[in-house]
Amino acid sequence: MALWIVATPIGTLQDLSPRAREVLRSAQLIAAEDTRVTRRLLSALDIPSPPMVSVHAHNEHKREDVARRALDEDIALVCDAGTPGLSDPGSQVVSFAHQMGVVVRSVPGPSAWTAALAVSGLPCSPCSFLGFPPRKGRDNWARALLRRAETIAVYEAPKRILDLVHRLAELDGGREAVLCRELSKVHEEVLRAPLSELEAALSQRDQLRGECVLLIGPGTPLRDKRSSLDSGSLKDISAALGRRWCVPRKEAYRRLLDLEADYES
């Protein structure tokens, strides 16, 4: 008996592995992020639907119950798309299972952020996955992200992706980024450009559709720019950063003063 962590397609049904099909067929219970989504998947694949239970952000007791049942049953854990436990409540089910001594097995497969990283052409090592940005405090979150030097991958809803790119471009418009949308689907799109150019391109679009993965390439962390204020004139520094951020020198000067105030506060 075990808890089986089963990756499901992020867009194309054929991406479900034969082993995943077998585990889903034989499981005595499926723990799903949204049972309606999982039932549609099983129906499309002609897999009989076993009993299901929903595990989501607002029913922690269910997650613990699922883990306990895996002591005596084979239970498949799935999310709506991709690998469970990455930016969904599945990780807590797995944590409970380990605490109870449940055997945990992996049935690997699709993952949106690793697929995006593979097609981005950005350095893969080091790389960090940060999940979804917060709804509040996004400016501070963006500033903290750009203080890191490695490639960063995040998920974002299509209705908020322009806002996120705008906040990042305000801080470092020249930093390379890649937006991946509708991966493995008919309208798959991969856009690579500096953040300022990516913002300009997205601002010309109507409302985007489909899940988005945004990757921000490595660059000079913002904290290093603070130390550069001590060497050289603000005029020269503003001109250099204006070219990097793709903004006029006066705008770069204003941002420098804002950054300096942030670090001193």
PDB file of C-alpha atoms in Angstrom:
ATOM      1  CA  MET A   1       0.000   0.000   0.000  1.00  0.00           C
ATOM      2  CA  ALA A   2       1.312   3.467  -0.860  1.00  0.00           C
ATOM      3  CA  LEU A   3       0.637   7.071  -1.748  1.00  0.00           C
ATOM      4  CA  TRP A   4       1.357   7.443  -5.458  1.00  0.00           C
ATOM      5  CA  ILE A   5       2.327  10.925  -6.685  1.00  0.00           C
ATOM      6  CA  VAL A   6       1.031  10.915 -10.264  1.00  0.00           C
ATOM      7  CA  ALA A   7       1.925  13.619 -12.791  1.00  0.00           C
ATOM      8  CA  THR A   8      -0.830  14.394 -15.293  1.00  0.00           C
ATOM      9  CA  PRO A   9      -0.717  16.251 -18.651  1.00  0.00           C
ATOM     10  CA  ILE A  10      -0.371  20.035 -18.699  1.00  0.00           C
ATOM     11  CA  GLY A  11      -2.159  20.239 -22.039  1.00  0.00           C
ATOM     12  CA  THR A  12      -1.767  17.239 -24.337  1.00  0.00           C
ATOM     13  CA  LEU A  13      -3.476  14.019 -23.205  1.00  0.00           C
ATOM     14  CA  GLN A  14      -0.884  11.837 -24.931  1.00  0.00           C
ATOM     15  CA  ASP A  15       1.693  13.062 -22.414  1.00  0.00           C
ATOM     16  CA  LEU A  16       0.208  10.834 -19.707  1.00  0.00           C
ATOM     17  CA  SER A  17       2.641   7.957 -19.272  1.00  0.00           C
ATOM     18  CA  PRO A  18       1.573   4.288 -19.526  1.00  0.00           C
ATOM     19  CA  ARG A  19       2.651   3.806 -15.908  1.00  0.00           C
ATOM     20  CA  ALA A  20       0.482   6.725 -14.794  1.00  0.00           C
ATOM     21  CA  ARG A  21      -2.493   5.187 -16.612  1.00  0.00           C
ATOM     22  CA  GLU A  22      -1.959   1.899 -14.807  1.00  0.00           C
ATOM     23  CA  VAL A  23      -1.677   3.535 -11.386  1.00  0.00           C
ATOM     24  CA  LEU A  24      -4.845   5.577 -11.978  1.00  0.00           C
ATOM     25  CA  ARG A  25      -6.702   2.437 -13.112  1.00  0.00           C
ATOM     26  CA  SER A  26      -5.666   0.398 -10.088  1.00  0.00           C
ATOM     27  CA  ALA A  27      -5.874   3.037  -7.346  1.00  0.00           C
ATOM     28  CA  GLN A  28      -8.524   2.441  -4.698  1.00  0.00           C
ATOM     29  CA  LEU A  29      -8.891   6.180  -4.204  1.00  0.00           C
ATOM     30  CA  ILE A  30      -7.794   9.280  -6.113  1.00  0.00           C
ATOM     31  CA  ALA A  31      -7.030  12.429  -4.138  1.00  0.00           C
ATOM     32  CA  ALA A  32      -7.495  15.310  -6.570  1.00  0.00           C
ATOM     33  CA  GLU A  33      -7.062  19.060  -6.462  1.00  0.00           C
ATOM     34  CA  ASP A  34     -10.424  19.406  -8.246  1.00  0.00           C
ATOM     35  CA  THR A  35     -12.372  16.173  -8.715  1.00  0.00           C
ATOM     36  CA  ARG A  36     -14.325  17.631 -11.651  1.00  0.00           C
ATOM     37  CA  VAL A  37     -11.121  18.264 -13.606  1.00  0.00           C
ATOM     38  CA  THR A  38      -9.770  14.798 -12.823  1.00  0.00           C
ATOM     39  CA  ARG A  39     -13.033  13.088 -13.801  1.00  0.00           C
ATOM     40  CA  ARG A  40     -12.923  14.838 -17.180  1.00  0.00           C
ATOM     41  CA  LEU A  41      -9.334  13.658 -17.648  1.00  0.00           C
ATOM     42  CA  LEU A  42     -10.185  10.041 -16.803  1.00  0.00           C
ATOM     43  CA  SER A  43     -13.235  10.123 -19.063  1.00  0.00           C
ATOM     44  CA  ALA A  44     -11.192  11.470 -21.988  1.00  0.00           C
ATOM     45  CA  LEU A  45      -8.660   8.681 -21.477  1.00  0.00           C
ATOM     46  CA  ASP A  46     -11.347   5.996 -21.051  1.00  0.00           C
ATOM     47  CA  ILE A  47     -10.127   5.156 -17.548  1.00  0.00           C
ATOM     48  CA  PRO A  48     -12.818   4.013 -15.076  1.00  0.00           C
ATOM     49  CA  SER A  49     -13.199   6.508 -12.261  1.00  0.00           C
ATOM     50  CA  PRO A  50     -12.583   5.149  -8.750  1.00  0.00           C
ATOM     51  CA  PRO A  51     -13.824   6.967  -5.633  1.00  0.00           C
ATOM     52  CA  MET A  52     -12.334  10.460  -5.354  1.00  0.00           C
ATOM     53  CA  VAL A  53     -11.760  13.013  -2.643  1.00  0.00           C
ATOM     54  CA  SER A  54     -10.842  16.664  -3.093  1.00  0.00           C
ATOM     55  CA  VAL A  55      -7.750  18.046  -1.373  1.00  0.00           C
ATOM     56  CA  HIS A  56      -7.477  21.806  -1.628  1.00  0.00           C
ATOM     57  CA  ALA A  57      -6.256  24.804   0.329  1.00  0.00           C
ATOM     58  CA  HIS A  58      -9.260  24.921   2.654  1.00  0.00           C
ATOM     59  CA  ASN A  59      -9.650  21.337   3.911  1.00  0.00           C
ATOM     60  CA  GLU A  60      -6.518  20.374   5.821  1.00  0.00           C
ATOM     61  CA  HIS A  61      -8.347  17.589   7.683  1.00  0.00           C
ATOM     62  CA  LYS A  62      -9.021  15.863   4.347  1.00  0.00           C
ATOM     63  CA  ARG A  63      -5.312  15.922   3.506  1.00  0.00           C
ATOM     64  CA  GLU A  64      -4.480  14.194   6.763  1.00  0.00           C
ATOM     65  CA  ASP A  65      -7.253  11.616   6.222  1.00  0.00           C
ATOM     66  CA  VAL A  66      -5.937  10.820   2.735  1.00  0.00           C
ATOM     67  CA  ALA A  67      -2.432  10.245   4.075  1.00  0.00           C
ATOM     68  CA  ARG A  68      -3.766   7.954   6.814  1.00  0.00           C
ATOM     69  CA  ARG A  69      -5.800   5.879   4.359  1.00  0.00           C
ATOM     70  CA  ALA A  70      -2.644   5.247   2.331  1.00  0.00           C
ATOM     71  CA  LEU A  71      -1.444   3.024   5.187  1.00  0.00           C
ATOM     72  CA  ASP A  72      -3.977   0.418   4.009  1.00  0.00           C
ATOM     73  CA  GLU A  73      -4.851   1.402   0.437  1.00  0.00           C
ATOM     74  CA  ASP A  74      -3.180   2.418  -2.806  1.00  0.00           C
ATOM     75  CA  ILE A  75      -4.040   6.082  -3.249  1.00  0.00           C
ATOM     76  CA  ALA A  76      -3.148   8.237  -6.259  1.00  0.00           C
ATOM     77  CA  LEU A  77      -2.515  11.928  -5.624  1.00  0.00           C
ATOM     78  CA  VAL A  78      -3.034  14.202  -8.639  1.00  0.00           C
ATOM     79  CA  CYS A  79      -3.382  17.923  -9.300  1.00  0.00           C
ATOM     80  CA  ASP A  80      -5.323  19.651 -12.068  1.00  0.00           C
ATOM     81  CA  ALA A  81      -2.291  19.612 -14.386  1.00  0.00           C
ATOM     82  CA  GLY A  82       1.341  18.657 -14.015  1.00  0.00           C
ATOM     83  CA  THR A  83       3.140  17.276 -10.978  1.00  0.00           C
ATOM     84  CA  PRO A  84       1.354  17.369  -7.594  1.00  0.00           C
ATOM     85  CA  GLY A  85       2.988  19.259  -4.757  1.00  0.00           C
ATOM     86  CA  LEU A  86       4.341  22.140  -6.846  1.00  0.00           C
ATOM     87  CA  SER A  87       2.275  25.211  -5.919  1.00  0.00           C
ATOM     88  CA  ASP A  88      -0.737  23.172  -4.823  1.00  0.00           C
ATOM     89  CA  PRO A  89      -1.865  21.586  -1.512  1.00  0.00           C
ATOM     90  CA  GLY A  90      -0.537  18.163  -2.508  1.00  0.00           C
ATOM     91  CA  SER A  91       2.771  18.754  -0.750  1.00  0.00           C
ATOM     92  CA  GLN A  92       0.992  18.741   2.613  1.00  0.00           C
ATOM     93  CA  VAL A  93      -0.572  15.354   1.873  1.00  0.00           C
ATOM     94  CA  VAL A  94       2.907  14.011   1.160  1.00  0.00           C
ATOM     95  CA  SER A  95       4.258  15.587   4.349  1.00  0.00           C
ATOM     96  CA  PHE A  96       1.516  13.954   6.435  1.00  0.00           C
ATOM     97  CA  ALA A  97       2.225  10.627   4.716  1.00  0.00           C
ATOM     98  CA  HIS A  98       5.898  10.731   5.649  1.00  0.00           C
ATOM     99  CA  GLN A  99       5.035  11.609   9.247  1.00  0.00           C
ATOM    100  CA  MET A 100       2.765   8.542   9.420  1.00  0.00           C
ATOM    101  CA  GLY A 101       5.286   6.178   7.870  1.00  0.00           C
ATOM    102  CA  VAL A 102       3.358   5.774   4.611  1.00  0.00           C
ATOM    103  CA  VAL A 103       5.296   4.548   1.580  1.00  0.00           C
ATOM    104  CA  VAL A 104       5.412   7.372  -0.997  1.00  0.00           C
ATOM    105  CA  ARG A 105       5.993   6.509  -4.659  1.00  0.00           C
ATOM    106  CA  SER A 106       6.645   8.788  -7.635  1.00  0.00           C
ATOM    107  CA  VAL A 107       5.088   8.475 -11.080  1.00  0.00           C
ATOM    108  CA  PRO A 108       6.986  11.305 -12.805  1.00  0.00           C
ATOM    109  CA  GLY A 109       5.805  13.246 -15.801  1.00  0.00           C
ATOM    110  CA  PRO A 110       4.904  16.749 -16.985  1.00  0.00           C
ATOM    111  CA  SER A 111       5.680  19.885 -15.001  1.00  0.00           C
ATOM    112  CA  ALA A 112       4.963  23.325 -16.445  1.00  0.00           C
ATOM    113  CA  TRP A 113       7.910  25.161 -14.933  1.00  0.00           C
ATOM    114  CA  THR A 114      10.546  22.564 -15.893  1.00  0.00           C
ATOM    115  CA  ALA A 115       9.081  22.413 -19.410  1.00  0.00           C
ATOM    116  CA  ALA A 116       9.303  26.212 -19.583  1.00  0.00           C
ATOM    117  CA  LEU A 117      12.880  26.191 -18.335  1.00  0.00           C
ATOM    118  CA  ALA A 118      13.837  23.644 -20.987  1.00  0.00           C
ATOM    119  CA  VAL A 119      12.510  25.774 -23.865  1.00  0.00           C
ATOM    120  CA  SER A 120      13.661  29.120 -22.444  1.00  0.00           C
ATOM    121  CA  GLY A 121      17.351  28.866 -23.274  1.00  0.00           C
ATOM    122  CA  LEU A 122      18.157  30.505 -19.924  1.00  0.00           C
ATOM    123  CA  PRO A 123      20.807  28.987 -17.625  1.00  0.00           C
ATOM    124  CA  CYS A 124      19.326  26.003 -15.789  1.00  0.00           C
ATOM    125  CA  SER A 125      21.809  25.911 -12.948  1.00  0.00           C
ATOM    126  CA  PRO A 126      21.369  27.520 -10.543  1.00  0.00           C
ATOM    127  CA  CYS A 127      17.625  27.981 -10.857  1.00  0.00           C
ATOM    128  CA  SER A 128      14.864  28.564  -8.300  1.00  0.00           C
ATOM    129  CA  PHE A 129      11.115  27.992  -8.544  1.00  0.00           C
ATOM    130  CA  LEU A 130       9.065  30.437  -6.441  1.00  0.00           C
ATOM    131  CA  GLY A 131       5.509  29.336  -7.231  1.00  0.00           C
ATOM    132  CA  PHE A 132       2.896  32.096  -7.470  1.00  0.00           C
ATOM    133  CA  PRO A 133       3.661  35.708  -6.470  1.00  0.00           C
ATOM    134  CA  PRO A 134       1.668  37.063  -3.527  1.00  0.00           C
ATOM    135  CA  ARG A 135      -1.463  39.128  -4.151  1.00  0.00           C
ATOM    136  CA  LYS A 136      -0.242  41.791  -1.702  1.00  0.00           C
ATOM    137  CA  GLY A 137       3.205  43.300  -1.263  1.00  0.00           C
ATOM    138  CA  ARG A 138       4.104  42.606  -4.875  1.00  0.00           C
ATOM    139  CA  ASP A 139       6.594  45.480  -5.145  1.00  0.00           C
ATOM    140  CA  ASN A 140       8.633  44.195  -2.213  1.00  0.00           C
ATOM    141  CA  TRP A 141       8.391  40.666  -3.584  1.00  0.00           C
ATOM    142  CA  ALA A 142       9.621  41.813  -7.019  1.00  0.00           C
ATOM    143  CA  ARG A 143      12.484  43.731  -5.446  1.00  0.00           C
ATOM    144  CA  ALA A 144      13.515  40.674  -3.422  1.00  0.00           C
ATOM    145  CA  LEU A 145      13.374  38.493  -6.546  1.00  0.00           C
ATOM    146  CA  LEU A 146      15.701  40.797  -8.470  1.00  0.00           C
ATOM    147  CA  ARG A 147      18.205  40.753  -5.632  1.00  0.00           C
ATOM    148  CA  ARG A 148      18.871  37.133  -6.579  1.00  0.00           C
ATOM    149  CA  ALA A 149      21.424  36.228  -9.217  1.00  0.00           C
ATOM    150  CA  GLU A 150      20.078  32.895 -10.509  1.00  0.00           C
ATOM    151  CA  THR A 151      17.361  32.093 -13.046  1.00  0.00           C
ATOM    152  CA  ILE A 152      13.935  32.372 -11.394  1.00  0.00           C
ATOM    153  CA  ALA A 153      10.721  30.613 -12.455  1.00  0.00           C
ATOM    154  CA  VAL A 154       7.264  31.692 -11.290  1.00  0.00           C
ATOM    155  CA  TYR A 155       3.664  30.917 -12.140  1.00  0.00           C
ATOM    156  CA  GLU A 156       1.138  33.690 -12.676  1.00  0.00           C
ATOM    157  CA  ALA A 157      -2.496  33.956 -13.728  1.00  0.00           C
ATOM    158  CA  PRO A 158      -2.999  35.464 -17.211  1.00  0.00           C
ATOM    159  CA  LYS A 159      -5.005  38.411 -15.834  1.00  0.00           C
ATOM    160  CA  ARG A 160      -2.088  39.412 -13.569  1.00  0.00           C
ATOM    161  CA  ILE A 161       0.921  38.634 -15.757  1.00  0.00           C
ATOM    162  CA  LEU A 162       1.198  42.146 -17.255  1.00  0.00           C
ATOM    163  CA  ASP A 163       1.124  43.700 -13.784  1.00  0.00           C
ATOM    164  CA  LEU A 164       3.940  41.391 -12.658  1.00  0.00           C
ATOM    165  CA  VAL A 165       6.104  42.059 -15.711  1.00  0.00           C
ATOM    166  CA  HIS A 166       5.514  45.813 -15.303  1.00  0.00           C
ATOM    167  CA  ARG A 167       6.712  45.769 -11.679  1.00  0.00           C
ATOM    168  CA  LEU A 168       9.830  43.804 -12.600  1.00  0.00           C
ATOM    169  CA  ALA A 169      10.580  45.986 -15.634  1.00  0.00           C
ATOM    170  CA  GLU A 170      10.315  49.114 -13.483  1.00  0.00           C
ATOM    171  CA  LEU A 171      13.226  47.780 -11.433  1.00  0.00           C
ATOM    172  CA  ASP A 172      15.386  46.129 -14.107  1.00  0.00           C
ATOM    173  CA  GLY A 173      14.011  46.525 -17.625  1.00  0.00           C
ATOM    174  CA  GLY A 174      17.098  45.102 -19.287  1.00  0.00           C
ATOM    175  CA  ARG A 175      17.019  41.755 -17.540  1.00  0.00           C
ATOM    176  CA  GLU A 176      16.275  38.874 -19.904  1.00  0.00           C
ATOM    177  CA  ALA A 177      12.973  37.084 -19.386  1.00  0.00           C
ATOM    178  CA  VAL A 178      10.905  34.363 -21.025  1.00  0.00           C
ATOM    179  CA  LEU A 179       7.119  34.048 -20.891  1.00  0.00           C
ATOM    180  CA  CYS A 180       5.692  30.618 -21.686  1.00  0.00           C
ATOM    181  CA  ARG A 181       1.968  30.205 -22.214  1.00  0.00           C
ATOM    182  CA  GLU A 182      -0.278  27.266 -23.102  1.00  0.00           C
ATOM    183  CA  LEU A 183       2.667  24.838 -23.074  1.00  0.00           C
ATOM    184  CA  SER A 184       2.057  21.630 -25.049  1.00  0.00           C
ATOM    185  CA  LYS A 185      -1.261  22.997 -26.361  1.00  0.00           C
ATOM    186  CA  VAL A 186      -2.274  24.173 -29.835  1.00  0.00           C
ATOM    187  CA  HIS A 187      -1.606  27.839 -29.054  1.00  0.00           C
ATOM    188  CA  GLU A 188       1.685  27.297 -27.222  1.00  0.00           C
ATOM    189  CA  GLU A 189       3.710  30.508 -27.063  1.00  0.00           C
ATOM    190  CA  VAL A 190       7.264  31.247 -25.917  1.00  0.00           C
ATOM    191  CA  LEU A 191       8.286  34.924 -25.780  1.00  0.00           C
ATOM    192  CA  ARG A 192      11.882  35.843 -24.918  1.00  0.00           C
ATOM    193  CA  ALA A 193      12.946  39.480 -24.492  1.00  0.00           C
ATOM    194  CA  PRO A 194      14.280  41.951 -21.932  1.00  0.00           C
ATOM    195  CA  LEU A 195      11.617  42.722 -19.322  1.00  0.00           C
ATOM    196  CA  SER A 196      10.943  46.207 -20.724  1.00  0.00           C
ATOM    197  CA  GLU A 197      10.348  44.834 -24.233  1.00  0.00           C
ATOM    198  CA  LEU A 198       8.229  41.997 -22.877  1.00  0.00           C
ATOM    199  CA  GLU A 199       6.087  44.529 -21.013  1.00  0.00           C
ATOM    200  CA  ALA A 200       5.635  46.580 -24.192  1.00  0.00           C
ATOM    201  CA  ALA A 201       4.609  43.492 -26.164  1.00  0.00           C
ATOM    202  CA  LEU A 202       2.099  42.339 -23.548  1.00  0.00           C
ATOM    203  CA  SER A 203       0.580  45.808 -23.207  1.00  0.00           C
ATOM    204  CA  GLN A 204      -0.471  45.608 -26.871  1.00  0.00           C
ATOM    205  CA  ARG A 205      -2.408  42.396 -26.300  1.00  0.00           C
ATOM    206  CA  ASP A 206      -5.980  41.830 -25.264  1.00  0.00           C
ATOM    207  CA  GLN A 207      -6.563  39.697 -22.186  1.00  0.00           C
ATOM    208  CA  LEU A 208      -4.222  36.715 -22.309  1.00  0.00           C
ATOM    209  CA  ARG A 209      -5.526  33.194 -21.863  1.00  0.00           C
ATOM    210  CA  GLY A 210      -3.920  30.082 -20.471  1.00  0.00           C
ATOM    211  CA  GLU A 211      -1.577  29.429 -17.582  1.00  0.00           C
ATOM    212  CA  CYS A 212       1.641  31.432 -17.670  1.00  0.00           C
ATOM    213  CA  VAL A 213       5.165  30.578 -16.585  1.00  0.00           C
ATOM    214  CA  LEU A 214       7.552  33.518 -16.332  1.00  0.00           C
ATOM    215  CA  LEU A 215      11.299  32.962 -16.164  1.00  0.00           C
ATOM    216  CA  ILE A 216      13.679  35.775 -15.240  1.00  0.00           C
ATOM    217  CA  GLY A 217      17.251  35.247 -16.316  1.00  0.00           C
ATOM    218  CA  PRO A 218      20.306  35.776 -14.128  1.00  0.00           C
ATOM    219  CA  GLY A 219      21.598  39.301 -13.774  1.00  0.00           C
ATOM    220  CA  THR A 220      23.395  41.682 -11.465  1.00  0.00           C
ATOM    221  CA  PRO A 221      21.444  41.626  -8.174  1.00  0.00           C
ATOM    222  CA  LEU A 222      19.916  44.946  -7.175  1.00  0.00           C
ATOM    223  CA  ARG A 223      21.992  45.068  -3.985  1.00  0.00           C
ATOM    224  CA  ASP A 224      25.129  45.320  -6.127  1.00  0.00           C
ATOM    225  CA  LYS A 225      23.720  48.419  -7.823  1.00  0.00           C
ATOM    226  CA  ARG A 226      23.375  50.093  -4.417  1.00  0.00           C
ATOM    227  CA  SER A 227      27.095  49.708  -3.712  1.00  0.00           C
ATOM    228  CA  SER A 228      27.943  51.249  -7.096  1.00  0.00           C
ATOM    229  CA  LEU A 229      26.567  54.596  -5.917  1.00  0.00           C
ATOM    230  CA  ASP A 230      29.745  55.045  -3.888  1.00  0.00           C
ATOM    231  CA  SER A 231      31.980  54.954  -6.960  1.00  0.00           C
ATOM    232  CA  GLY A 232      31.375  57.393  -9.808  1.00  0.00           C
ATOM    233  CA  SER A 233      28.970  60.258 -10.292  1.00  0.00           C
ATOM    234  CA  LEU A 234      25.218  59.820 -10.204  1.00  0.00           C
ATOM    235  CA  LYS A 235      25.086  61.288 -13.710  1.00  0.00           C
ATOM    236  CA  ASP A 236      27.336  58.539 -15.113  1.00  0.00           C
ATOM    237  CA  ILE A 237      25.593  55.820 -13.136  1.00  0.00           C
ATOM    238  CA  SER A 238      22.167  57.064 -14.239  1.00  0.00           C
ATOM    239  CA  ALA A 239      23.255  57.049 -17.874  1.00  0.00           C
ATOM    240  CA  ALA A 240      24.606  53.489 -17.610  1.00  0.00           C
ATOM    241  CA  LEU A 241      21.549  52.161 -15.812  1.00  0.00           C
ATOM    242  CA  GLY A 242      19.253  54.022 -18.200  1.00  0.00           C
ATOM    243  CA  ARG A 243      20.774  52.021 -21.044  1.00  0.00           C
ATOM    244  CA  ARG A 244      20.421  48.789 -19.055  1.00  0.00           C
ATOM    245  CA  TRP A 245      16.838  49.507 -18.018  1.00  0.00           C
ATOM    246  CA  CYS A 246      15.889  50.912 -21.432  1.00  0.00           C
ATOM    247  CA  VAL A 247      14.646  54.208 -19.959  1.00  0.00           C
ATOM    248  CA  PRO A 248      15.793  57.872 -20.210  1.00  0.00           C
ATOM    249  CA  ARG A 249      18.620  58.981 -17.917  1.00  0.00           C
ATOM    250  CA  LYS A 250      16.298  61.188 -15.837  1.00  0.00           C
ATOM    251  CA  GLU A 251      13.999  58.238 -15.195  1.00  0.00           C
ATOM    252  CA  ALA A 252      16.995  56.089 -14.219  1.00  0.00           C
ATOM    253  CA  TYR A 253      18.127  58.846 -11.842  1.00  0.00           C
ATOM    254  CA  ARG A 254      14.689  58.905 -10.204  1.00  0.00           C
ATOM    255  CA  ARG A 255      14.730  55.139  -9.764  1.00  0.00           C
ATOM    256  CA  LEU A 256      18.216  55.306  -8.256  1.00  0.00           C
ATOM    257  CA  LEU A 257      16.984  57.721  -5.631  1.00  0.00           C
ATOM    258  CA  ASP A 258      14.002  55.450  -4.923  1.00  0.00           C
ATOM    259  CA  LEU A 259      16.277  52.432  -4.562  1.00  0.00           C
ATOM    260  CA  GLU A 260      18.610  54.322  -2.256  1.00  0.00           C
ATOM    261  CA  ALA A 261      15.674  55.383  -0.089  1.00  0.00           C
ATOM    262  CA  ASP A 262      14.423  51.781   0.066  1.00  0.00           C
ATOM    263  CA  TYR A 263      17.759  50.473   1.264  1.00  0.00           C
ATOM    264  CA  GLU A 264      18.089  53.196   3.875  1.00  0.00           C
ATOM    265  CA  SER A 265      14.570  52.683   5.238  1.00  0.00           C
TER     266      SER A 265
END
